[in-house]
Amino acid sequence: MAALLGVLGVLFPQLPDAYDYLKEKGNNQEIVRYVVVRHGETPSNKEKKVGGQTIDVDLTADGRSQVEQLGQQLTEVGLLVDGFFSSSLIRAKETVRICRDSLNMQGIAIAIDDRVIEKHFGPDEGVPEEIYKKTIAKTNEATKDSSWKEKFAYQVH
């Protein structure tokens, strides 16, 4: 089985070892793989502001370039893809579309699934990261005895 490529809108560092692994191991059809990538740069990233679910922005020119480079790397390793998925956020859909097009697999539809959508940061969405970090530090101190469910209770209504 080939890989399934998707975009998660969470803050994963770039993992160059994933590229090296795919390049070294090739496309063993006996192995099921999920290739998860983070979207390219957005205006929020560039401005160092908290993104989230309500800040639905497209990629910057640099972000598109980053994703095109990723698509080229995936092509170099000969990645075979059975499917693509993305959250409904513009930045995620655009990232998957560029990767899919780079792999010359335009005939494969992109499944939209909000189970992989970025975390909702509540009232902190759109604020500068410096302010958000201070808010989190205060919140962590105030909720140090709370359960994880209480700490991560933001919901989109």
PDB file of C-alpha atoms in Angstrom, residues 24-85:
ATOM      1  CA  GLU A  24      16.709   5.128   2.175  1.00  0.00           C
ATOM      2  CA  LYS A  25      13.789   2.687   2.487  1.00  0.00           C
ATOM      3  CA  GLY A  26      12.103   3.428  -0.826  1.00  0.00           C
ATOM      4  CA  ASN A  27       8.500   2.444  -1.504  1.00  0.00           C
ATOM      5  CA  ASN A  28       8.090  -0.928   0.149  1.00  0.00           C
ATOM      6  CA  GLN A  29       4.468  -1.688  -0.688  1.00  0.00           C
ATOM      7  CA  GLU A  30       4.201  -3.949   2.370  1.00  0.00           C
ATOM      8  CA  ILE A  31       4.533  -0.950   4.671  1.00  0.00           C
ATOM      9  CA  VAL A  32       1.585   1.342   5.298  1.00  0.00           C
ATOM     10  CA  ARG A  33       2.790   4.908   5.766  1.00  0.00           C
ATOM     11  CA  TYR A  34       1.147   8.161   6.622  1.00  0.00           C
ATOM     12  CA  VAL A  35       3.159  11.179   5.591  1.00  0.00           C
ATOM     13  CA  VAL A  36       2.101  14.082   7.784  1.00  0.00           C
ATOM     14  CA  VAL A  37       3.327  17.549   6.924  1.00  0.00           C
ATOM     15  CA  ARG A  38       2.741  20.952   8.419  1.00  0.00           C
ATOM     16  CA  HIS A  39       1.430  23.677   6.176  1.00  0.00           C
ATOM     17  CA  GLY A  40       3.814  26.181   4.630  1.00  0.00           C
ATOM     18  CA  GLU A  41       4.393  29.639   6.058  1.00  0.00           C
ATOM     19  CA  THR A  42       1.337  31.883   6.507  1.00  0.00           C
ATOM     20  CA  PRO A  43       1.055  35.605   7.253  1.00  0.00           C
ATOM     21  CA  SER A  44       0.339  34.677  10.907  1.00  0.00           C
ATOM     22  CA  ASN A  45       3.559  32.643  11.083  1.00  0.00           C
ATOM     23  CA  LYS A  46       5.533  35.458   9.508  1.00  0.00           C
ATOM     24  CA  GLU A  47       4.069  38.007  11.944  1.00  0.00           C
ATOM     25  CA  LYS A  48       4.655  35.607  14.881  1.00  0.00           C
ATOM     26  CA  LYS A  49       0.979  35.503  15.825  1.00  0.00           C
ATOM     27  CA  VAL A  50      -1.000  32.572  17.183  1.00  0.00           C
ATOM     28  CA  GLY A  51      -2.969  30.885  14.409  1.00  0.00           C
ATOM     29  CA  GLY A  52      -5.663  28.400  15.281  1.00  0.00           C
ATOM     30  CA  GLN A  53      -8.997  27.571  13.731  1.00  0.00           C
ATOM     31  CA  THR A  54     -10.487  31.048  13.339  1.00  0.00           C
ATOM     32  CA  ILE A  55      -7.432  32.570  11.645  1.00  0.00           C
ATOM     33  CA  ASP A  56      -8.057  31.005   8.233  1.00  0.00           C
ATOM     34  CA  VAL A  57      -5.358  32.379   5.952  1.00  0.00           C
ATOM     35  CA  ASP A  58      -3.619  31.295   2.769  1.00  0.00           C
ATOM     36  CA  LEU A  59       0.093  30.620   2.373  1.00  0.00           C
ATOM     37  CA  THR A  60       2.638  33.353   1.740  1.00  0.00           C
ATOM     38  CA  ALA A  61       4.817  33.227  -1.377  1.00  0.00           C
ATOM     39  CA  ASP A  62       7.575  31.729   0.806  1.00  0.00           C
ATOM     40  CA  GLY A  63       5.067  29.193   2.142  1.00  0.00           C
ATOM     41  CA  ARG A  64       4.157  28.088  -1.380  1.00  0.00           C
ATOM     42  CA  SER A  65       7.852  27.796  -2.203  1.00  0.00           C
ATOM     43  CA  GLN A  66       8.426  25.640   0.912  1.00  0.00           C
ATOM     44  CA  VAL A  67       5.626  23.295  -0.107  1.00  0.00           C
ATOM     45  CA  GLU A  68       6.825  23.093  -3.725  1.00  0.00           C
ATOM     46  CA  GLN A  69      10.256  22.092  -2.382  1.00  0.00           C
ATOM     47  CA  LEU A  70       8.598  19.419  -0.223  1.00  0.00           C
ATOM     48  CA  GLY A  71       6.711  18.119  -3.261  1.00  0.00           C
ATOM     49  CA  GLN A  72       9.979  17.880  -5.180  1.00  0.00           C
ATOM     50  CA  GLN A  73      11.579  15.946  -2.314  1.00  0.00           C
ATOM     51  CA  LEU A  74       8.632  13.537  -2.185  1.00  0.00           C
ATOM     52  CA  THR A  75       8.940  13.065  -5.947  1.00  0.00           C
ATOM     53  CA  GLU A  76      12.696  12.365  -5.591  1.00  0.00           C
ATOM     54  CA  VAL A  77      12.051   9.527  -3.153  1.00  0.00           C
ATOM     55  CA  GLY A  78       9.426   8.067  -5.491  1.00  0.00           C
ATOM     56  CA  LEU A  79       6.593   8.296  -2.998  1.00  0.00           C
ATOM     57  CA  LEU A  80       3.426   6.570  -4.186  1.00  0.00           C
ATOM     58  CA  VAL A  81       0.278   8.098  -2.732  1.00  0.00           C
ATOM     59  CA  ASP A  82      -3.128   6.410  -2.456  1.00  0.00           C
ATOM     60  CA  GLY A  83      -4.902   9.386  -0.945  1.00  0.00           C
ATOM     61  CA  PHE A  84      -4.660  12.920   0.344  1.00  0.00           C
ATOM     62  CA  PHE A  85      -6.421  14.517   3.285  1.00  0.00           C
TER      63      PHE A  85
END
